[in-house]
Coordinates of C-alpha atoms (C1' of nucleotides) in Angstrom, one line a residue:
Chain A
X1 CA -162.1 41.2 -115.0
X2 CA -164.5 44.1 -114.2
X3 CA -165.7 44.3 -110.6
X4 CA -168.5 46.9 -110.8
X5 CA -170.3 48.3 -107.8
X6 CA -173.4 50.4 -107.6
X7 CA -173.2 52.6 -104.5
X8 CA -176.8 53.8 -105.0
X9 CA -178.2 50.3 -104.9
X10 CA -180.1 49.0 -102.0
X11 CA -178.0 45.9 -102.1
X12 CA -175.2 46.1 -99.5
X13 CA -171.7 46.6 -100.8
X14 CA -170.3 43.5 -99.3
X15 CA -173.1 41.5 -100.9
X16 CA -172.4 43.0 -104.3
X17 CA -168.7 42.1 -104.0
X18 CA -169.7 38.6 -103.0
X19 CA -172.2 38.3 -105.9
X20 CA -169.7 39.5 -108.5
X21 CA -167.1 37.0 -107.3
X22 CA -169.7 34.2 -107.3
X23 CA -170.6 35.1 -110.9
X24 CA -166.9 35.1 -111.9
X25 CA -166.6 31.7 -110.4
X26 CA -169.5 30.3 -112.3
X27 CA -168.2 31.8 -115.5
X28 CA -164.9 30.1 -115.0
X29 CA -163.2 33.5 -115.0
X30 CA -161.8 32.5 -111.6
X31 CA -160.4 29.0 -111.9
X32 CA -159.5 26.9 -108.9
X33 CA -156.3 28.2 -107.4
X34 CA -156.7 31.8 -108.6
X35 CA -155.5 34.3 -106.2
X36 CA -157.9 37.0 -105.1
X37 CA -156.5 40.5 -104.2
X38 CA -156.0 41.2 -100.5
X39 CA -158.8 42.9 -98.6
X40 CA -156.9 46.1 -98.2
X41 CA -155.9 46.1 -101.9
X42 CA -159.4 45.5 -103.2
X43 CA -160.9 47.9 -100.7
X44 CA -158.5 50.5 -102.1
X45 CA -159.4 49.7 -105.7
X46 CA -163.1 50.0 -104.9
X47 CA -162.8 52.9 -102.6
X48 CA -164.4 51.1 -99.8
X49 CA -163.2 50.2 -96.3
X50 CA -161.3 46.9 -96.2
X51 CA -163.6 45.7 -93.5
X52 CA -166.4 45.7 -96.0
X53 CA -164.3 43.5 -98.4
X54 CA -163.4 41.3 -95.4
X55 CA -167.1 40.7 -94.8
X56 CA -167.6 39.7 -98.4
X57 CA -164.7 37.2 -98.2
X58 CA -166.1 35.9 -94.9
X59 CA -169.4 35.1 -96.7
X60 CA -167.5 33.3 -99.5
X61 CA -165.5 31.3 -97.0
X62 CA -168.6 30.2 -95.1
X63 CA -170.1 29.1 -98.4
X64 CA -167.0 27.0 -99.0
X65 CA -166.0 28.8 -102.2
X66 CA -162.7 30.3 -101.1
X67 CA -159.9 29.4 -98.8
X68 CA -158.0 32.1 -96.9
X69 CA -154.8 32.1 -94.9
X70 CA -152.2 34.6 -94.0
X71 CA -149.5 33.2 -96.2
X72 CA -151.1 33.3 -99.6
X73 CA -154.1 35.5 -99.1
X74 CA -157.5 34.5 -100.5
X75 CA -157.5 31.6 -102.9
X76 CA -160.3 30.2 -105.0
X77 CA -160.9 26.7 -103.7
X78 CA -163.3 24.5 -101.9
X79 CA -161.6 23.9 -98.6
X80 CA -161.7 20.2 -97.8
X81 CA -161.2 20.9 -94.1
X82 CA -164.1 23.4 -93.9
X83 CA -166.5 20.6 -93.7
X84 CA -168.9 19.2 -96.3
X85 CA -171.0 21.5 -98.4
X86 CA -174.1 22.7 -96.7
X87 CA -176.7 19.9 -97.1
X88 CA -179.5 22.4 -96.7
X89 CA -178.3 24.5 -99.7
X90 CA -180.3 22.8 -102.5
X91 CA -183.6 23.3 -100.7
X92 CA -182.9 26.9 -99.7
X93 CA -181.7 27.7 -103.2
X94 CA -184.8 26.2 -104.7
X95 CA -187.0 28.3 -102.5
X96 CA -185.2 31.5 -103.7
X97 CA -185.4 30.3 -107.3
X98 CA -189.1 29.8 -106.9
X99 CA -189.6 33.3 -105.6
X100 CA -187.5 34.9 -108.4
X101 CA -189.3 33.0 -111.1
X102 CA -192.7 33.8 -109.6
X103 CA -191.8 37.4 -109.7
X104 CA -191.2 37.3 -113.4
X105 CA -194.4 35.4 -114.1
X106 CA -196.4 37.7 -112.0
X107 CA -195.0 40.6 -113.9
X108 CA -196.4 39.1 -117.1
X109 CA -193.3 37.6 -118.6
X110 CA -194.2 34.5 -120.6
X111 CA -193.0 31.3 -118.8
X112 CA -191.5 30.1 -122.0
X113 CA -189.5 33.3 -122.4
X114 CA -188.4 33.0 -118.8
X115 CA -187.0 29.5 -119.5
X116 CA -185.2 30.9 -122.5
X117 CA -183.5 33.6 -120.5
X118 CA -182.4 31.0 -118.0
X119 CA -180.9 29.0 -120.8
X120 CA -179.0 32.0 -122.1
X121 CA -177.5 32.7 -118.7
X122 CA -176.6 29.1 -118.2
X123 CA -174.9 29.0 -121.5
X124 CA -172.6 31.8 -120.3
X125 CA -171.6 29.6 -117.4
X126 CA -171.3 26.6 -119.6
X127 CA -169.0 23.7 -118.9
X128 CA -165.9 25.6 -118.1
X129 CA -167.0 26.8 -114.7
X130 CA -165.3 26.2 -111.4
X131 CA -163.4 23.1 -110.3
X132 CA -162.1 22.5 -113.8
X133 CA -159.3 25.0 -113.3
X134 CA -155.7 24.0 -114.1
X135 CA -154.4 25.4 -110.7
X136 CA -152.7 28.1 -112.7
X137 CA -152.6 31.3 -110.7
X138 CA -153.9 34.2 -112.8
X139 CA -154.3 37.6 -111.2
X140 CA -157.9 38.4 -110.3
X141 CA -157.7 42.1 -110.0
X142 CA -154.7 44.3 -110.2
X143 CA -154.8 48.0 -109.7
X144 CA -157.3 50.1 -111.5
X145 CA -159.6 47.6 -113.1
X146 CA -162.4 48.3 -110.7
X147 CA -165.4 50.2 -111.7
X148 CA -167.8 52.0 -109.4
X149 CA -171.2 53.1 -110.7
X150 CA -173.3 55.8 -109.2
X151 CA -171.8 58.0 -106.6
X152 CA -172.5 61.3 -104.9
X153 CA -175.4 63.0 -106.4
Chain B
X1 CA -203.7 28.8 -99.1
X2 CA -200.9 28.5 -96.7
X3 CA -199.0 31.6 -95.8
X4 CA -196.0 30.5 -93.9
X5 CA -193.5 32.7 -92.2
X6 CA -190.1 32.0 -90.7
X7 CA -189.4 34.3 -87.9
X8 CA -185.8 33.0 -87.5
X9 CA -185.0 33.8 -91.1
X10 CA -182.8 36.7 -92.1
X11 CA -185.3 37.7 -94.6
X12 CA -187.5 40.5 -93.3
X13 CA -191.1 39.6 -92.4
X14 CA -192.7 42.1 -94.8
X15 CA -190.5 40.7 -97.6
X16 CA -191.6 37.1 -96.8
X17 CA -195.2 38.1 -96.9
X18 CA -194.6 39.9 -100.2
X19 CA -192.7 36.8 -101.6
X20 CA -195.4 34.3 -100.6
X21 CA -198.1 36.5 -102.3
X22 CA -196.1 36.8 -105.5
X23 CA -195.7 33.1 -105.6
X24 CA -199.4 32.6 -105.1
X25 CA -200.0 35.0 -108.0
X26 CA -197.7 33.1 -110.3
X27 CA -199.3 29.8 -109.3
X28 CA -202.7 31.2 -110.2
X29 CA -203.8 30.5 -106.7
X30 CA -204.7 34.2 -106.6
X31 CA -206.6 35.1 -109.7
X32 CA -207.3 38.6 -110.9
X33 CA -209.9 40.2 -108.7
X34 CA -209.3 38.0 -105.7
X35 CA -209.6 39.8 -102.4
X36 CA -206.7 39.9 -100.0
X37 CA -207.4 40.1 -96.3
X38 CA -207.1 43.4 -94.6
X39 CA -203.8 44.4 -93.2
X40 CA -205.2 44.2 -89.7
X41 CA -206.8 40.8 -90.3
X42 CA -203.7 39.3 -91.9
X43 CA -201.5 40.8 -89.2
X44 CA -203.7 39.2 -86.6
X45 CA -203.5 35.8 -88.3
X46 CA -199.7 36.0 -88.6
X47 CA -199.2 37.5 -85.2
X48 CA -197.4 40.5 -86.6
X49 CA -198.1 44.2 -86.5
X50 CA -200.4 45.4 -89.2
X51 CA -197.8 48.0 -90.1
X52 CA -195.6 45.2 -91.2
X53 CA -198.4 43.8 -93.4
X54 CA -199.0 47.3 -94.7
X55 CA -195.4 47.5 -95.8
X56 CA -195.7 44.3 -97.8
X57 CA -198.8 45.6 -99.5
X58 CA -197.0 48.8 -100.3
X59 CA -194.3 46.8 -102.1
X60 CA -196.9 44.9 -104.1
X61 CA -198.7 48.1 -105.0
X62 CA -195.5 49.8 -106.2
X63 CA -194.8 46.7 -108.3
X64 CA -198.2 47.0 -109.9
X65 CA -199.4 43.7 -108.7
X66 CA -202.3 44.7 -106.5
X67 CA -204.7 47.6 -106.2
X68 CA -205.8 49.0 -102.9
X69 CA -208.6 51.3 -101.9
X70 CA -210.7 51.9 -98.8
X71 CA -213.8 50.5 -100.2
X72 CA -212.8 47.0 -101.2
X73 CA -209.5 46.5 -99.5
X74 CA -206.6 45.0 -101.4
X75 CA -207.5 43.4 -104.6
X76 CA -205.3 41.4 -107.0
X77 CA -205.0 43.5 -110.1
X78 CA -202.6 45.4 -112.2
X79 CA -203.8 48.9 -111.7
X80 CA -204.1 50.7 -115.1
X81 CA -203.8 54.0 -113.4
X82 CA -200.6 53.3 -111.5
X83 CA -198.6 53.9 -114.6
X84 CA -197.0 51.5 -117.0
X85 CA -195.0 48.5 -115.8
X86 CA -191.4 49.4 -114.8
X87 CA -189.4 49.3 -118.1
X88 CA -186.2 48.6 -116.1
X89 CA -187.7 45.4 -114.6
X90 CA -186.5 42.9 -117.2
X91 CA -182.9 44.0 -116.9
X92 CA -182.8 44.1 -113.1
X93 CA -184.5 40.8 -113.0
X94 CA -182.0 39.2 -115.3
X95 CA -179.2 40.5 -113.1
X96 CA -180.7 38.8 -110.1
X97 CA -181.3 35.6 -112.0
X98 CA -177.7 35.6 -113.1
X99 CA -176.5 35.9 -109.5
X100 CA -178.8 33.2 -108.3
X101 CA -177.8 30.7 -111.1
X102 CA -174.2 31.5 -110.6
X103 CA -174.5 30.6 -107.0
X104 CA -175.8 27.1 -107.9
X105 CA -173.1 26.5 -110.5
X106 CA -170.4 27.7 -108.1
X107 CA -171.7 25.3 -105.5
X108 CA -171.2 22.4 -107.9
X109 CA -174.7 21.8 -109.2
X110 CA -174.6 20.6 -112.8
X111 CA -175.9 23.3 -115.2
X112 CA -178.1 20.7 -116.7
X113 CA -179.6 19.8 -113.4
X114 CA -180.1 23.5 -112.7
X115 CA -182.1 23.9 -115.9
X116 CA -184.2 20.9 -115.0
X117 CA -185.1 22.4 -111.6
X118 CA -186.1 25.7 -113.3
X119 CA -188.3 23.7 -115.5
X120 CA -190.0 22.0 -112.6
X121 CA -190.8 25.3 -110.9
X122 CA -192.1 26.8 -114.1
X123 CA -194.4 23.8 -114.6
X124 CA -195.9 24.6 -111.3
X125 CA -196.7 28.1 -112.5
X126 CA -197.8 26.8 -115.8
X127 CA -200.2 28.6 -118.0
X128 CA -202.9 29.3 -115.5
X129 CA -201.0 32.1 -113.8
X130 CA -202.2 35.7 -113.2
X131 CA -204.4 37.8 -115.5
X132 CA -206.3 34.7 -116.5
X133 CA -208.7 35.0 -113.6
X134 CA -212.5 35.0 -114.0
X135 CA -212.9 38.0 -111.7
X136 CA -214.5 35.7 -109.2
X137 CA -213.8 36.7 -105.6
X138 CA -212.4 33.8 -103.6
X139 CA -211.3 34.4 -100.1
X140 CA -207.5 34.5 -99.9
X141 CA -207.1 33.8 -96.2
X142 CA -209.7 33.4 -93.6
X143 CA -209.0 32.9 -90.0
X144 CA -206.6 30.2 -88.9
X145 CA -205.0 29.1 -92.1
X146 CA -201.7 31.0 -91.5
X147 CA -198.6 29.1 -90.4
X148 CA -195.6 30.5 -88.6
X149 CA -192.4 28.6 -88.5
X150 CA -189.7 29.0 -85.9
X151 CA -190.4 31.2 -83.0
X152 CA -188.9 32.0 -79.6
X153 CA -186.0 29.8 -78.8
Chain C
dC1 C1' -226.8 59.3 -87.7
dT2 C1' -224.1 56.0 -85.2
dT3 C1' -221.2 52.1 -85.2
dC4 C1' -217.8 49.4 -87.3
dC5 C1' -214.1 48.2 -90.3
dT6 C1' -211.2 49.7 -93.8
dG7 C1' -206.7 52.2 -95.5
dT8 C1' -203.6 56.0 -94.5
dT9 C1' -200.5 58.9 -92.0
dC10 C1' -197.8 60.5 -88.0
dT11 C1' -194.8 59.9 -84.2
dA12 C1' -191.9 57.1 -81.2
dT13 C1' -189.1 53.4 -79.6
dT14 C1' -186.2 49.3 -79.5
dA15 C1' -183.1 46.4 -81.9
dC16 C1' -180.2 45.2 -85.5
dA17 C1' -177.5 46.0 -90.0
dT18 C1' -174.4 48.7 -92.6
dG19 C1' -170.3 51.2 -93.4
dT20 C1' -166.4 53.6 -91.8
dA21 C1' -162.6 54.3 -88.7
dT22 C1' -158.7 53.3 -85.7
dA23 C1' -155.9 50.3 -83.3
dA24 C1' -153.6 46.2 -82.2
dC25 C1' -151.9 41.4 -82.8
dA26 C1' -150.0 37.2 -85.4
dG27 C1' -147.5 35.2 -89.1
dG28 C1' -145.1 34.9 -93.4
dT29 C1' -141.8 37.5 -96.7
dA30 C1' -137.9 40.3 -98.3
Chain D
dT1 C1' -136.0 45.0 -89.4
dA2 C1' -139.5 46.4 -92.3
dC3 C1' -143.5 45.2 -94.8
dC4 C1' -147.7 43.1 -96.1
dT5 C1' -151.0 39.8 -95.0
dG6 C1' -155.4 38.1 -92.3
dT7 C1' -157.8 38.6 -87.8
dT8 C1' -159.9 40.7 -84.0
dA9 C1' -161.7 44.3 -81.1
dT10 C1' -163.8 48.6 -80.3
dA11 C1' -166.3 52.6 -81.5
dC12 C1' -169.3 55.7 -84.1
dA13 C1' -172.9 57.3 -87.3
dT14 C1' -176.5 56.1 -90.2
dG15 C1' -180.3 53.6 -91.8
dT16 C1' -183.6 49.6 -91.6
dA17 C1' -186.9 46.4 -89.3
dA18 C1' -190.5 45.8 -86.3
dT19 C1' -193.4 47.1 -82.9
dA20 C1' -196.7 50.3 -80.8
dG21 C1' -200.2 53.9 -80.1
dA22 C1' -202.9 57.5 -81.9
dA23 C1' -205.6 59.9 -85.0
dC24 C1' -208.1 60.8 -89.4
dA25 C1' -211.0 59.8 -93.8
dG26 C1' -214.3 57.1 -96.2
dG27 C1' -217.5 53.3 -97.2
dA28 C1' -220.9 49.7 -95.2
dA29 C1' -224.5 48.3 -92.2
dG30 C1' -227.3 48.7 -88.3

DNA sequence: CTTCCTGTTCTATTACATGTATAACAGGTA
DNA sequence: TACCTGTTATACATGTAATAGAACAGGAAG
């Protein structure tokens, strides 16, 4: 697993961390039950403050994608006790999808080509994604497999 | 044309304005040559400062989607003199698409259903979008057809 | 020419977001 | 006991968002 950050991006660091983990979930790279590194550990690997990582984990928890406790750290799992999935999610998601697709069309990309690109990405997520895990606990990120792009210029 | 804002959103106002206009472009609701309202006019309609609208127009101009001059105000058009389209756009766009799709899959939406939703949105943009305009100048927004959601609580 | 509306630029202020930092506390593990 | 975990609180520096007022330049219309 490669967790890459771009320090020069306008996207906040905690958002990038959250995004990369969500993508790993969709890819099936992080199966249900997989352990995530501790906030301090990941912060150390990425050379960012552990509060920043904590903020990313907070996002994921509020989205119902991970479960966190002191005993076992952060674990990939939809927590049954964190309430039902947000019922407003589909509509909000669709609105964001609409904006993103409009951007591509406005920039001149052919609608057909756009559809094709979507298909390619969905193929990568395929049918092995999330909630089909075997509850095996693979390591998500040990020491030294973090990559940071950009940096001091 | 309905330009709706959500003041309670975490999305900045200038970004919302930019997003709505991009969507109108993709829909073909704003054809090439269409006049956009002046920053002061639109700011007045939306009850926001004209600097905020100006920021949205700045974004659109840097994206090459509109052309602005003192004579005719803001006009929908890819300005030939504002340089070629950003060559990095397709890759950056694909990265954002990947994140957005991953979010849906991680939340449990079926990949097939996701693909279907994408198709629906693209249908709406269809083949009438952008750069097929007749250079006719329709009014984009007159007085009173702006809608603001949310507000003081 | 004068008046009006346009975009553009400059400065300033208030409020919030971001990221880092230090410290302390609670709970499970070795 | 010692260690590592998550959690919370506070503080600080920096940047962004949004508003506001003022001024200037250029085209349009009287």
